[in-house]
Coordinates of C-alpha atoms in Angstrom, one line a residue:
M8 CA 210.1 131.7 79.1
L9 CA 208.4 129.9 82.0
S10 CA 206.6 132.0 84.6
R11 CA 206.2 131.2 88.3
S12 CA 202.9 131.4 89.9
H13 CA 204.5 131.9 93.3
P14 CA 207.7 133.9 92.9
E15 CA 210.3 133.6 95.6
S16 CA 210.3 136.4 98.2
P17 CA 213.3 138.7 97.7
R18 CA 216.2 138.2 100.1
T19 CA 216.7 141.0 102.6
G20 CA 219.9 141.9 104.2
R21 CA 223.4 140.6 103.5
P22 CA 224.0 136.8 103.7
R23 CA 226.0 135.7 106.7
S24 CA 229.6 134.9 105.8
A25 CA 231.2 131.8 107.4
A26 CA 234.6 133.2 106.7
A27 CA 233.7 136.4 108.5
D28 CA 232.4 134.4 111.5
E29 CA 235.6 132.4 111.6
A30 CA 237.7 135.5 111.5
I31 CA 235.6 137.1 114.3
L32 CA 235.9 134.1 116.6
E33 CA 239.6 133.8 116.0
A34 CA 240.1 137.5 116.7
T35 CA 238.0 137.1 119.9
R36 CA 240.3 134.4 121.2
A37 CA 243.4 136.4 120.2
S38 CA 242.0 139.4 122.1
L39 CA 241.4 137.4 125.2
V40 CA 245.0 136.1 125.2
D41 CA 246.5 139.6 124.6
L42 CA 244.1 141.7 126.7
G43 CA 242.2 139.6 129.1
W44 CA 238.4 139.6 129.7
S45 CA 238.1 143.1 131.2
K46 CA 239.9 144.9 128.4
L47 CA 238.4 143.0 125.5
T48 CA 235.9 145.1 123.5
M49 CA 233.7 144.5 120.6
G50 CA 235.6 147.3 118.8
D51 CA 239.0 145.6 119.3
V52 CA 237.6 142.3 118.0
A53 CA 236.1 144.0 114.9
T54 CA 239.5 145.7 114.2
R55 CA 241.4 142.4 114.5
A56 CA 238.9 140.6 112.3
G57 CA 238.8 143.3 109.7
V58 CA 235.1 143.8 109.9
A59 CA 232.8 146.6 111.0
K60 CA 231.6 146.6 114.6
T61 CA 228.0 146.5 113.3
T62 CA 228.8 143.2 111.8
L63 CA 229.5 141.8 115.2
Y64 CA 226.3 143.2 116.7
R65 CA 224.3 141.7 113.9
R66 CA 225.6 138.3 115.0
W67 CA 226.1 138.6 118.8
A68 CA 224.3 140.8 121.3
G69 CA 227.4 141.4 123.3
K70 CA 230.8 140.3 124.6
N71 CA 229.5 137.4 126.7
E72 CA 227.7 135.7 123.8
L73 CA 230.7 136.3 121.5
V74 CA 233.3 134.9 123.8
V75 CA 231.2 131.7 124.7
D76 CA 230.8 131.0 121.0
A77 CA 234.5 131.6 120.4
V78 CA 235.3 128.9 123.1
A79 CA 232.5 126.5 121.9
V80 CA 233.9 126.1 118.4
L81 CA 237.2 125.0 119.9
F82 CA 235.5 122.2 121.9
D83 CA 233.6 121.2 118.8
E84 CA 236.9 120.1 117.4
L85 CA 236.9 117.2 119.8
E86 CA 236.1 113.8 118.3
L87 CA 235.8 110.4 120.0
P88 CA 238.2 108.0 118.3
D89 CA 237.1 104.4 117.6
L90 CA 240.1 102.3 118.7
G91 CA 238.2 99.1 119.3
S92 CA 237.7 99.2 123.1
L93 CA 236.1 101.6 125.6
T94 CA 239.4 101.7 127.5
A95 CA 241.4 102.8 124.5
D96 CA 238.7 105.3 123.4
V97 CA 238.6 107.0 126.8
E98 CA 242.4 107.2 127.1
A99 CA 242.7 108.8 123.7
M100 CA 239.8 111.2 124.4
V101 CA 241.4 112.3 127.6
L102 CA 244.7 113.0 125.9
Q103 CA 242.9 114.9 123.0
F104 CA 241.0 117.0 125.6
A105 CA 244.2 117.7 127.4
A106 CA 246.0 118.8 124.2
L107 CA 243.2 121.2 123.5
L108 CA 243.5 122.8 126.9
E109 CA 247.2 123.3 126.4
R110 CA 246.5 125.8 123.6
P111 CA 246.8 129.3 125.0
E112 CA 243.6 130.5 123.3
T113 CA 241.6 127.6 124.8
R114 CA 243.1 127.9 128.2
T115 CA 242.6 131.7 128.4
S116 CA 239.2 131.8 126.9
L117 CA 237.8 129.0 129.0
M118 CA 239.1 130.4 132.3
A119 CA 237.8 133.8 131.4
V120 CA 234.2 132.8 130.7
V121 CA 234.1 130.5 133.7
A122 CA 235.4 133.2 136.0
E123 CA 232.9 135.8 134.6
S124 CA 230.0 133.3 134.8
T125 CA 230.2 133.3 138.6
R126 CA 228.7 136.7 138.4
D127 CA 226.3 136.2 135.5
E128 CA 223.6 133.6 135.4
A129 CA 222.8 134.2 131.8
L130 CA 226.4 133.6 130.9
R131 CA 226.4 130.3 132.9
A132 CA 223.3 129.2 131.0
R133 CA 224.9 130.0 127.7
I134 CA 228.0 128.0 128.7
R135 CA 225.8 125.0 129.5
D136 CA 223.9 125.2 126.2
S137 CA 226.8 126.0 123.9
I138 CA 229.7 124.0 125.5
V139 CA 228.6 121.5 128.1
D140 CA 225.5 120.1 126.6
R141 CA 227.0 120.0 123.1
Q142 CA 230.0 118.1 124.3
K143 CA 228.0 115.4 126.1
R144 CA 227.6 114.0 122.6
L145 CA 231.0 112.4 123.1
V146 CA 229.9 110.5 126.2
L147 CA 226.7 109.3 124.6
Q148 CA 228.6 108.2 121.5
G149 CA 231.2 106.3 123.6
R150 CA 228.5 104.6 125.7
R151 CA 226.6 103.5 122.6
R152 CA 229.7 102.0 121.0
A153 CA 230.6 100.2 124.3
Q154 CA 227.1 98.8 124.5
E155 CA 227.3 97.5 121.0
R156 CA 230.6 95.8 121.8
G157 CA 229.1 94.3 124.9
E158 CA 231.5 96.2 127.2
L159 CA 228.7 98.1 129.0
P160 CA 225.1 97.0 129.8
V161 CA 222.2 98.8 128.3
E162 CA 220.4 100.8 130.9
Q163 CA 216.7 100.2 130.5
D164 CA 215.6 103.3 132.6
G165 CA 216.1 106.4 130.4
A166 CA 216.2 108.7 133.3
V167 CA 218.9 106.6 135.0
A168 CA 220.9 106.4 131.7
T169 CA 220.8 110.2 131.4
R170 CA 222.0 110.8 135.0
T171 CA 224.8 108.3 134.4
A172 CA 225.9 110.0 131.2
D173 CA 225.8 113.4 133.0
L174 CA 228.0 112.0 135.8
V175 CA 230.5 110.5 133.5
F176 CA 230.8 113.8 131.6
D177 CA 231.3 115.7 134.9
V178 CA 234.0 113.3 136.1
I179 CA 236.0 113.4 132.9
A180 CA 235.7 117.2 132.3
G181 CA 236.2 118.0 136.0
A182 CA 239.3 115.9 136.4
V183 CA 241.0 116.9 133.2
V184 CA 240.2 120.7 133.5
H185 CA 241.3 120.6 137.2
R186 CA 244.6 118.9 136.5
A187 CA 245.4 120.9 133.4
L188 CA 244.2 124.4 134.4
V189 CA 244.0 124.4 138.2
S190 CA 246.8 122.1 139.4
A191 CA 248.8 122.8 136.2
E192 CA 250.1 119.2 136.2
P193 CA 250.9 117.3 133.0
I194 CA 248.4 114.9 131.5
D195 CA 250.4 112.2 129.9
A196 CA 249.6 108.7 128.7
E197 CA 250.3 107.1 132.1
W198 CA 247.9 109.6 133.9
A199 CA 245.3 109.0 131.2
R200 CA 245.6 105.2 131.7
R201 CA 245.3 105.4 135.5
F202 CA 242.4 107.8 135.2
T203 CA 240.6 105.5 132.8
V204 CA 241.0 102.5 135.0
L205 CA 239.5 104.4 137.9
L206 CA 236.6 105.7 135.8
L207 CA 235.7 102.4 134.2
G208 CA 236.1 100.6 137.5
G209 CA 233.5 103.1 139.0
L210 CA 231.2 102.5 136.1
G211 CA 231.4 98.7 136.6
A212 CA 230.6 99.2 140.3
A213 CA 227.7 101.5 139.6
A214 CA 226.2 99.0 137.2
S215 CA 226.2 96.3 139.8
V216 CA 224.4 98.3 142.4

């Protein structure tokens, strides 16, 4: 039998379960829909998920962190389609985003954490890190494809390119969230088309300045 000169250190603690995490985050969103932010508790989530409350606290320090992560995984479902043109990609992305916001668990969870974050700077920072900054990947991916197709110029100044990407993300997210959740107006193919024309027209104008 072979011996090892440097044996592996024994594992400590119980390995984290992806299935348990998924059940916990799903239970968190269900609790938000049923109870709202103020009545949601770690104990209720644990009961719904079928886990011990200590399991939650080993993963999340408290309700704020848990709810943001429950929302973030929904937005991670978004994927930028590759339909051959920037116009088609943006229109499809807008409709996909709108469809996500139509889901009760997304709508309720997002509005809850945004409302609560007005009183909690740490929660705002977690939203930026876990949701906003992660989803900016879609803008960067779309811009890279469009530049490869010759639809957008390559910005040589990295700082300018970053500011432009941030602005594009803010415009898309702000417009879609406002129309879907604040104005409660439908986002259909025609609205997505008109919005995309306006957005890309603005990008063209900015590039010429």
